[in-house]
Short mmCIF file of C-alpha atoms in Angstrom, two decimals:
data_model
loop_
_atom_site.label_atom_id
_atom_site.label_comp_id
_atom_site.label_asym_id
_atom_site.label_seq_id
_atom_site.Cartn_x
_atom_site.Cartn_y
_atom_site.Cartn_z
CA UNK A 1180 5.39 -5.94 -97.47
CA UNK A 1181 2.30 -7.35 -95.80
CA UNK A 1182 0.74 -5.77 -92.74
CA UNK A 1183 3.00 -2.77 -92.34
CA UNK A 1184 2.77 -0.80 -89.09
CA UNK A 1185 3.50 2.85 -88.38
CA UNK A 1186 4.05 4.71 -85.12
CA UNK A 1187 3.03 8.37 -85.04
CA UNK A 1188 4.77 10.42 -82.35
CA UNK A 1189 2.20 12.96 -81.21
CA UNK A 1190 2.76 13.32 -77.49
CA UNK A 1191 4.42 16.74 -77.44
CA UNK A 1192 2.87 19.86 -75.96
CA UNK A 1193 3.54 22.25 -78.87
CA UNK A 1194 4.78 25.05 -76.63
CA UNK A 1195 5.88 27.16 -79.59
CA UNK A 1196 2.31 27.17 -80.91
CA UNK A 1197 0.73 28.41 -77.72
CA UNK A 1198 -1.84 29.73 -77.08
CA UNK A 1199 -3.49 27.88 -80.00
CA UNK A 1200 -2.12 24.58 -78.71
CA UNK A 1201 -3.75 25.14 -75.32
CA UNK A 1202 -6.96 23.88 -76.94
CA UNK A 1203 -5.72 21.20 -79.35
CA UNK A 1204 -2.63 19.07 -80.03
CA UNK A 1205 -0.39 20.14 -82.86
CA UNK A 1206 -1.31 17.11 -84.98
CA UNK A 1207 -4.93 18.35 -85.12
CA UNK A 1208 -4.12 21.84 -86.41
CA UNK A 1209 -6.03 22.33 -89.68
CA UNK A 1210 -4.04 22.52 -92.89
CA UNK A 1211 -6.34 24.19 -95.40
CA UNK A 1212 -9.29 23.13 -93.21
CA UNK A 1213 -8.22 19.49 -92.85
CA UNK A 1214 -6.67 18.26 -89.57
CA UNK A 1215 -3.02 17.42 -90.16
CA UNK A 1216 -3.51 13.94 -88.69
CA UNK A 1217 -6.27 13.22 -91.20
CA UNK A 1218 -3.86 13.92 -94.04
CA UNK A 1219 -1.26 11.67 -92.41
CA UNK A 1220 -3.78 8.83 -92.18
CA UNK A 1221 -4.60 9.24 -95.86
CA UNK A 1222 -0.96 9.14 -96.93
CA UNK A 1223 -0.18 6.08 -94.79
CA UNK A 1224 -3.23 4.20 -96.06
CA UNK A 1225 -2.22 4.89 -99.65
CA UNK A 1226 1.23 3.40 -98.87
CA UNK A 1227 -0.15 0.02 -97.79
CA UNK A 1228 0.17 0.71 -94.07
CA UNK A 1229 -2.57 -1.20 -92.26
CA UNK A 1230 -2.03 -0.41 -88.59
CA UNK A 1231 -1.12 2.85 -86.84
CA UNK A 1232 0.03 3.19 -83.25
CA UNK A 1233 -0.47 6.71 -81.91
CA UNK A 1234 2.07 7.50 -79.17
CA UNK A 1235 0.34 10.28 -77.26
CA UNK A 1236 -0.44 11.68 -73.85
CA UNK A 1237 -3.91 11.17 -72.38
CA UNK A 1238 -5.14 14.66 -73.31
CA UNK A 1239 -4.05 14.30 -76.92
CA UNK A 1240 -5.82 10.93 -77.13
CA UNK A 1241 -9.01 12.62 -75.88
CA UNK A 1242 -8.80 15.39 -78.49
CA UNK A 1243 -8.11 12.96 -81.35
CA UNK A 1244 -11.07 10.75 -80.42
CA UNK A 1245 -13.32 13.82 -80.18
CA UNK A 1246 -12.43 14.76 -83.76
CA UNK A 1247 -13.81 11.47 -85.13
CA UNK A 1248 -11.39 11.46 -88.04
CA UNK A 1249 -11.80 9.05 -90.91
CA UNK A 1250 -9.55 6.06 -90.23
CA UNK A 1251 -9.07 5.44 -93.96
CA UNK A 1252 -9.28 1.70 -93.36
CA UNK A 1253 -6.41 1.78 -90.85
CA UNK A 1254 -6.45 -0.06 -87.55
CA UNK A 1255 -5.79 2.66 -84.96
CA UNK A 1256 -4.31 1.86 -81.57
CA UNK A 1257 -3.02 4.12 -78.80
CA UNK A 1258 -0.12 3.94 -76.40
CA UNK A 1259 -0.24 6.56 -73.66
CA UNK A 1260 2.72 8.34 -72.11
CA UNK A 1261 2.74 8.07 -68.30
CA UNK A 1262 1.44 11.25 -66.62
CA UNK A 1263 4.04 13.91 -65.76
CA UNK A 1264 6.83 11.72 -67.17
CA UNK A 1265 8.17 12.94 -70.54
CA UNK A 1266 9.52 10.02 -72.52
CA UNK A 1267 11.18 11.75 -75.45
CA UNK A 1268 11.05 10.40 -78.98
CA UNK A 1269 12.91 7.15 -78.28
CA UNK A 1270 11.09 6.64 -74.99
CA UNK A 1271 7.75 6.92 -76.76
CA UNK A 1272 8.88 4.39 -79.38
CA UNK A 1273 9.97 2.03 -76.60
CA UNK A 1274 6.58 2.52 -74.95
CA UNK A 1275 4.97 1.22 -78.17
CA UNK A 1276 7.14 -1.91 -78.31
CA UNK A 1277 4.42 -4.38 -77.27
CA UNK A 1278 2.01 -3.06 -79.89
CA UNK A 1279 4.64 -2.92 -82.64
CA UNK A 1280 6.13 -6.32 -81.92
CA UNK A 1281 9.42 -7.78 -83.16
CA UNK A 1282 8.35 -9.47 -86.39
CA UNK A 1283 9.46 -6.84 -88.89
CA UNK A 1284 10.63 -3.28 -89.36
CA UNK A 1285 8.14 -0.45 -88.89
CA UNK A 1286 7.68 3.18 -89.86
CA UNK A 1287 7.96 6.03 -87.35
CA UNK A 1288 6.93 9.60 -88.10
CA UNK A 1289 6.46 12.81 -86.22
CA UNK A 1290 2.85 13.94 -86.01
CA UNK A 1291 3.60 17.58 -86.83
CA UNK A 1292 5.00 17.36 -90.35
CA UNK A 1293 3.36 17.52 -93.74
CA UNK A 1294 5.16 15.43 -96.35
CA UNK A 1295 4.64 13.67 -99.65
CA UNK A 1296 7.32 11.06 -99.00
CA UNK A 1297 6.74 7.61 -100.49
CA UNK A 1298 6.62 5.42 -97.37
CA UNK A 1299 6.76 2.21 -99.41
CA UNK A 1300 9.94 3.33 -101.14
CA UNK A 1301 11.53 4.31 -97.83
CA UNK A 1302 10.64 0.93 -96.35
CA UNK A 1303 12.13 -0.94 -99.30
CA UNK A 1304 15.34 1.12 -99.13
CA UNK A 1305 15.64 0.21 -95.46
CA UNK A 1306 15.15 -3.51 -96.05
CA UNK A 1307 17.59 -3.63 -98.98
CA UNK A 1308 20.31 -1.87 -96.95
CA UNK A 1309 19.97 -4.26 -94.01
CA UNK A 1310 19.88 -1.17 -91.79
CA UNK A 1311 18.92 -0.90 -88.16
CA UNK A 1312 17.45 2.51 -88.92
CA UNK A 1313 16.84 4.53 -92.07
CA UNK A 1314 16.12 8.25 -91.87
CA UNK A 1315 14.27 10.19 -94.56
CA UNK A 1316 16.40 13.20 -95.44
CA UNK A 1317 15.57 16.42 -97.24
CA UNK A 1318 17.50 19.59 -98.05
CA UNK A 1319 16.78 22.93 -96.34
CA UNK A 1320 18.41 26.35 -96.46
CA UNK A 1321 19.02 26.55 -92.69
CA UNK A 1322 19.73 23.12 -91.23
CA UNK A 1323 20.61 24.33 -87.72
CA UNK A 1324 17.02 23.94 -86.47
CA UNK A 1325 17.08 20.22 -87.21
CA UNK A 1326 19.09 17.02 -86.99
CA UNK A 1327 21.74 17.03 -89.71
CA UNK A 1328 23.16 13.96 -91.48
CA UNK A 1329 26.47 13.55 -93.24
CA UNK A 1330 26.33 10.75 -95.81
CA UNK A 1331 29.08 8.49 -97.06
CA UNK A 1332 29.15 5.84 -99.78
CA UNK A 1333 26.02 3.75 -100.12
CA UNK A 1334 23.87 6.34 -98.30
CA UNK A 1335 25.28 5.22 -94.97
CA UNK A 1336 25.17 8.05 -92.41
CA UNK A 1337 28.68 8.87 -91.27
CA UNK A 1338 27.61 11.42 -88.66
CA UNK A 1339 24.32 12.56 -87.21
CA UNK A 1340 24.29 15.87 -85.32
CA UNK A 1341 21.14 17.16 -83.65
CA UNK A 1342 20.66 20.95 -84.04
CA UNK A 1343 24.26 21.98 -84.71
CA UNK A 1344 25.42 25.49 -83.87
CA UNK A 1345 25.21 28.18 -86.53
CA UNK A 1346 27.81 27.50 -89.20
CA UNK A 1347 28.67 24.07 -87.79
CA UNK A 1348 26.30 21.90 -89.84
CA UNK A 1349 28.33 19.52 -92.04
CA UNK A 1350 25.59 19.42 -94.72
CA UNK A 1351 22.12 20.82 -95.39
CA UNK A 1352 20.54 17.34 -95.29
CA UNK A 1353 18.15 17.23 -92.36
CA UNK A 1354 16.15 14.60 -90.55
CA UNK A 1355 12.66 14.82 -92.05
CA UNK A 1356 11.07 13.19 -89.01
CA UNK A 1357 10.25 9.95 -90.83
CA UNK A 1358 12.15 6.72 -90.15
CA UNK A 1359 12.04 3.00 -90.70
CA UNK A 1360 13.35 1.08 -87.69
CA UNK A 1361 14.30 -2.54 -87.19
CA UNK A 1362 12.86 -4.05 -84.00
CA UNK A 1363 16.50 -4.48 -82.91
CA UNK A 1364 16.50 -0.74 -82.19
CA UNK A 1365 14.38 -1.46 -79.11
CA UNK A 1366 17.52 -3.03 -77.58
CA UNK A 1367 19.26 0.36 -77.70
CA UNK A 1368 16.52 2.20 -75.80
CA UNK A 1369 16.39 2.06 -71.98
CA UNK A 1370 13.37 0.39 -70.41
CA UNK A 1371 12.18 3.49 -68.55
CA UNK A 1372 12.53 7.23 -68.58
CA UNK A 1373 13.33 9.92 -71.09
CA UNK A 1374 15.35 9.07 -74.17
CA UNK A 1375 15.82 11.04 -77.40
CA UNK A 1376 16.29 9.04 -80.57
CA UNK A 1377 17.93 12.05 -82.22
CA UNK A 1378 20.45 12.77 -79.43
CA UNK A 1379 21.06 9.34 -77.93
CA UNK A 1380 20.24 6.58 -80.43
CA UNK A 1381 21.04 7.82 -83.95
CA UNK A 1382 24.63 8.92 -83.12
CA UNK A 1383 25.32 5.45 -81.68
CA UNK A 1384 23.89 3.69 -84.73
CA UNK A 1385 25.96 5.96 -86.99
CA UNK A 1386 29.15 4.91 -85.17
CA UNK A 1387 28.16 1.27 -85.69
CA UNK A 1388 27.60 1.91 -89.43
CA UNK A 1389 23.99 0.70 -89.21
CA UNK A 1390 22.28 4.06 -89.78
CA UNK A 1391 21.28 4.92 -93.35
CA UNK A 1392 19.70 7.89 -95.06
CA UNK A 1393 17.21 8.19 -97.90
CA UNK A 1394 17.02 11.53 -99.71
CA UNK A 1395 13.75 12.70 -101.18
CA UNK A 1396 12.76 15.87 -103.00
CA UNK A 1397 9.02 16.03 -102.40
CA UNK A 1398 6.88 18.13 -100.09
CA UNK A 1399 8.15 18.52 -96.54
CA UNK A 1400 6.95 21.15 -94.11
CA UNK A 1401 7.15 21.50 -90.33
CA UNK A 1402 4.32 23.37 -88.57
CA UNK A 1403 6.21 23.70 -85.28
CA UNK A 1404 6.09 27.52 -85.11
CA UNK A 1405 3.31 30.00 -86.01
CA UNK A 1406 5.24 31.34 -89.00
CA UNK A 1407 5.81 27.77 -90.21
CA UNK A 1408 2.13 27.02 -89.80
CA UNK A 1409 1.11 30.06 -91.85
CA UNK A 1410 3.70 29.23 -94.50
CA UNK A 1411 2.47 25.62 -94.75
CA UNK A 1412 -1.11 26.74 -95.37
CA UNK A 1413 0.11 29.24 -97.94
CA UNK A 1414 2.12 26.57 -99.74
CA UNK A 1415 -0.82 24.15 -99.88
CA UNK A 1416 -3.16 26.89 -101.07
CA UNK A 1417 -0.79 27.55 -103.95
CA UNK A 1418 -0.83 23.86 -104.85
CA UNK A 1419 -4.56 23.34 -104.56
CA UNK A 1420 -5.93 26.73 -105.63
CA UNK A 1421 -9.20 25.95 -103.86
CA UNK A 1422 -12.22 28.21 -104.08
CA UNK A 1423 -15.20 26.46 -102.51
CA UNK A 1424 -18.70 27.89 -102.19
CA UNK A 1425 -17.82 31.18 -103.82
CA UNK A 1426 -21.52 31.65 -104.54
CA UNK A 1427 -21.83 32.98 -100.97
CA UNK A 1428 -19.43 35.81 -101.86
CA UNK A 1429 -21.52 37.54 -104.50
CA UNK A 1430 -21.17 40.94 -102.81
CA UNK A 1431 -17.55 40.47 -101.78
CA UNK A 1432 -14.23 40.39 -103.60
CA UNK A 1433 -12.05 37.30 -103.61
CA UNK A 1434 -8.31 37.33 -104.32
CA UNK A 1435 -7.11 33.80 -104.96
CA UNK A 1436 -5.92 31.49 -103.60
CA UNK A 1437 -8.28 30.93 -100.69
CA UNK A 1438 -10.01 27.92 -99.12
CA UNK A 1439 -13.49 28.07 -97.68
CA UNK A 1440 -15.24 25.42 -95.60
CA UNK A 1441 -19.01 24.97 -95.32
CA UNK A 1442 -21.63 27.45 -94.07
CA UNK A 1443 -19.42 30.53 -94.35
CA UNK A 1444 -21.12 33.93 -94.59
CA UNK A 1445 -19.29 36.99 -95.95
CA UNK A 1446 -20.65 40.53 -96.00
CA UNK A 1447 -20.72 43.08 -98.81
CA UNK A 1448 -17.67 45.04 -99.97
CA UNK A 1449 -15.44 42.63 -98.06
CA UNK A 1450 -12.12 41.48 -99.53
CA UNK A 1451 -10.96 37.92 -98.81
CA UNK A 1452 -7.47 36.85 -99.86
CA UNK A 1453 -4.98 36.15 -101.03
CA UNK A 1454 -3.86 33.21 -98.89
CA UNK A 1455 -6.80 32.88 -96.54
CA UNK A 1456 -8.46 29.78 -95.12
CA UNK A 1457 -11.91 30.10 -93.58
CA UNK A 1458 -13.19 27.25 -91.38
CA UNK A 1459 -16.77 26.06 -90.92
CA UNK A 1460 -19.50 28.48 -89.85
CA UNK A 1461 -17.32 31.59 -90.08
CA UNK A 1462 -19.31 34.84 -90.24
CA UNK A 1463 -17.62 37.94 -91.64
CA UNK A 1464 -19.19 41.40 -91.71
CA UNK A 1465 -19.15 44.22 -94.25
CA UNK A 1466 -16.09 46.14 -95.44
CA UNK A 1467 -13.71 43.60 -93.92
CA UNK A 1468 -10.23 42.89 -95.30
CA UNK A 1469 -8.55 39.54 -94.59
CA UNK A 1470 -5.29 38.38 -96.17
CA UNK A 1471 -2.50 35.89 -95.43
CA UNK A 1472 -4.44 34.51 -92.47
CA UNK A 1473 -5.93 31.34 -91.02
CA UNK A 1474 -9.41 31.62 -89.56
CA UNK A 1475 -10.61 28.58 -87.60
CA UNK A 1476 -14.21 27.40 -87.39
CA UNK A 1477 -17.07 29.37 -85.76
CA UNK A 1478 -15.21 32.69 -85.79
CA UNK A 1479 -17.17 35.95 -86.04
CA UNK A 1480 -15.52 39.07 -87.47
CA UNK A 1481 -17.30 42.43 -87.32
CA UNK A 1482 -17.65 45.22 -89.86
CA UNK A 1483 -14.73 47.36 -91.04
CA UNK A 1484 -12.09 45.07 -89.52
CA UNK A 1485 -8.66 44.25 -90.99
CA UNK A 1486 -6.90 40.92 -90.40
CA UNK A 1487 -3.45 40.80 -91.96
CA UNK A 1488 -1.19 37.78 -91.52
CA UNK A 1489 -2.82 36.45 -88.35
CA UNK A 1490 -4.26 33.24 -86.91
CA UNK A 1491 -7.68 33.36 -85.25
CA UNK A 1492 -8.73 30.34 -83.19
CA UNK A 1493 -12.01 28.48 -83.03
CA UNK A 1494 -15.03 30.38 -81.73
CA UNK A 1495 -13.19 33.69 -81.33
CA UNK A 1496 -15.10 36.94 -81.74
CA UNK A 1497 -13.43 39.95 -83.34
CA UNK A 1498 -15.42 43.18 -83.11
CA UNK A 1499 -15.93 46.08 -85.49
CA UNK A 1500 -13.19 48.49 -86.57
CA UNK A 1501 -10.52 46.14 -85.26
CA UNK A 1502 -7.01 45.86 -86.75
CA UNK A 1503 -5.25 42.52 -86.23
CA UNK A 1504 -1.66 42.78 -87.42
CA UNK A 1505 0.93 40.32 -88.70
CA UNK A 1506 1.77 37.22 -86.67
CA UNK A 1507 -0.95 37.91 -84.11
CA UNK A 1508 -2.53 34.82 -82.58
CA UNK A 1509 -6.03 35.02 -81.14
CA UNK A 1510 -6.77 31.76 -79.36
CA UNK A 1511 -10.06 29.85 -79.12
CA UNK A 1512 -13.08 31.64 -77.65
CA UNK A 1513 -11.17 34.91 -77.16
CA UNK A 1514 -13.03 38.18 -77.69
CA UNK A 1515 -11.62 41.38 -79.19
CA UNK A 1516 -13.83 44.40 -78.51
CA UNK A 1517 -14.68 47.11 -81.05
CA UNK A 1518 -12.10 49.73 -82.06
CA UNK A 1519 -9.09 47.76 -80.84
CA UNK A 1520 -5.73 47.42 -82.61
CA UNK A 1521 -3.45 44.48 -81.90
CA UNK A 1522 0.19 45.03 -82.77
CA UNK A 1523 2.41 42.50 -84.54
CA UNK A 1524 3.42 39.32 -82.69
CA UNK A 1525 0.70 39.64 -80.04
CA UNK A 1526 -0.89 36.51 -78.58
CA UNK A 1527 -4.28 36.40 -76.87
CA UNK A 1528 -4.97 33.37 -74.67
CA UNK A 1529 -8.17 31.27 -74.83
CA UNK A 1530 -11.37 32.97 -73.64
CA UNK A 1531 -9.50 36.20 -72.85
CA UNK A 1532 -11.26 39.50 -73.59
CA UNK A 1533 -9.30 42.44 -74.97
CA UNK A 1534 -10.99 45.84 -74.74
CA UNK A 1535 -8.16 48.28 -75.48
CA UNK A 1536 -5.47 48.77 -78.08
CA UNK A 1537 -2.20 46.95 -77.41
CA UNK A 1538 0.89 48.14 -79.25
CA UNK A 1539 3.63 46.11 -77.53
CA UNK A 1540 4.54 42.51 -78.20
CA UNK A 1541 2.84 40.59 -75.43
CA UNK A 1542 0.88 37.54 -74.36
CA UNK A 1543 -2.54 38.47 -73.03
CA UNK A 1544 -3.65 35.90 -70.45
#
């Protein structure tokens, strides 16, 4: 399995994660203070992958290069989507054809999932089955949000249905967003324009009996929606039980699990946790309560404030006596004035200032 290549699909615009995704691509969202893409690089490198092709738009390429992630020994190359021309998943794979080549099968994965799948095992399963495409499959309670596979003998996929209607899913085995593809798959994808591998390619391969599935039972999480993103961080906190630099919290109370990055300052009589991640250079005042929340880097939170089940973006300022309720999203560089309450499911756009209490679900732009 020498010189294995992987294509990471990271060209989407993460509309369901706005307004946080106005400032960063989804693949750079921190998972317990580590960019998701960094974790993907680490997993691929540990699976003997040597080269990664990032299929992105120009803005995502800019953000990734600005992050200066560790390449983990991988050769990193980019293929850029044409401006104002969505390519879809298959179109983006086709766009990477010259960099991938036709010598051997290659791995494809979505850039917005966190998984512990064994890429080497998946690759070997694909080769041994003589498949054109092999999809990693995992079980979920509600498969209707995803592509659903129905398996037959020998793990061949009999049917593949993308996002079936409620009650219409033939199984609870879903597309985990990780594939191994033979270069012959390029022949099925049109030269130009939008093409979805889930809607247009996989159903065709299933009819030709050349589409296989590989079930795995490890970690798999999708951060596509704010509630998924919060849940993913919570799950990883449970697994890692991190508590870094707790010496800075001598006058505060910590309820595990939490994760704390460097240069974090926490005031007296403050309660942090459970299920909180604090990014770099966060400053938190006195008598603050934070639980079930993700706080990005360089955030400042004033005295006597409560943050419960929210996400606060990089460089945001939250004043004193503020109450930030469940599923609120405060985007980068936003400012919440003193004595303000933000109701559940409220979103504040980047650099927006909020100076009065808002009790209705809304997007503040």
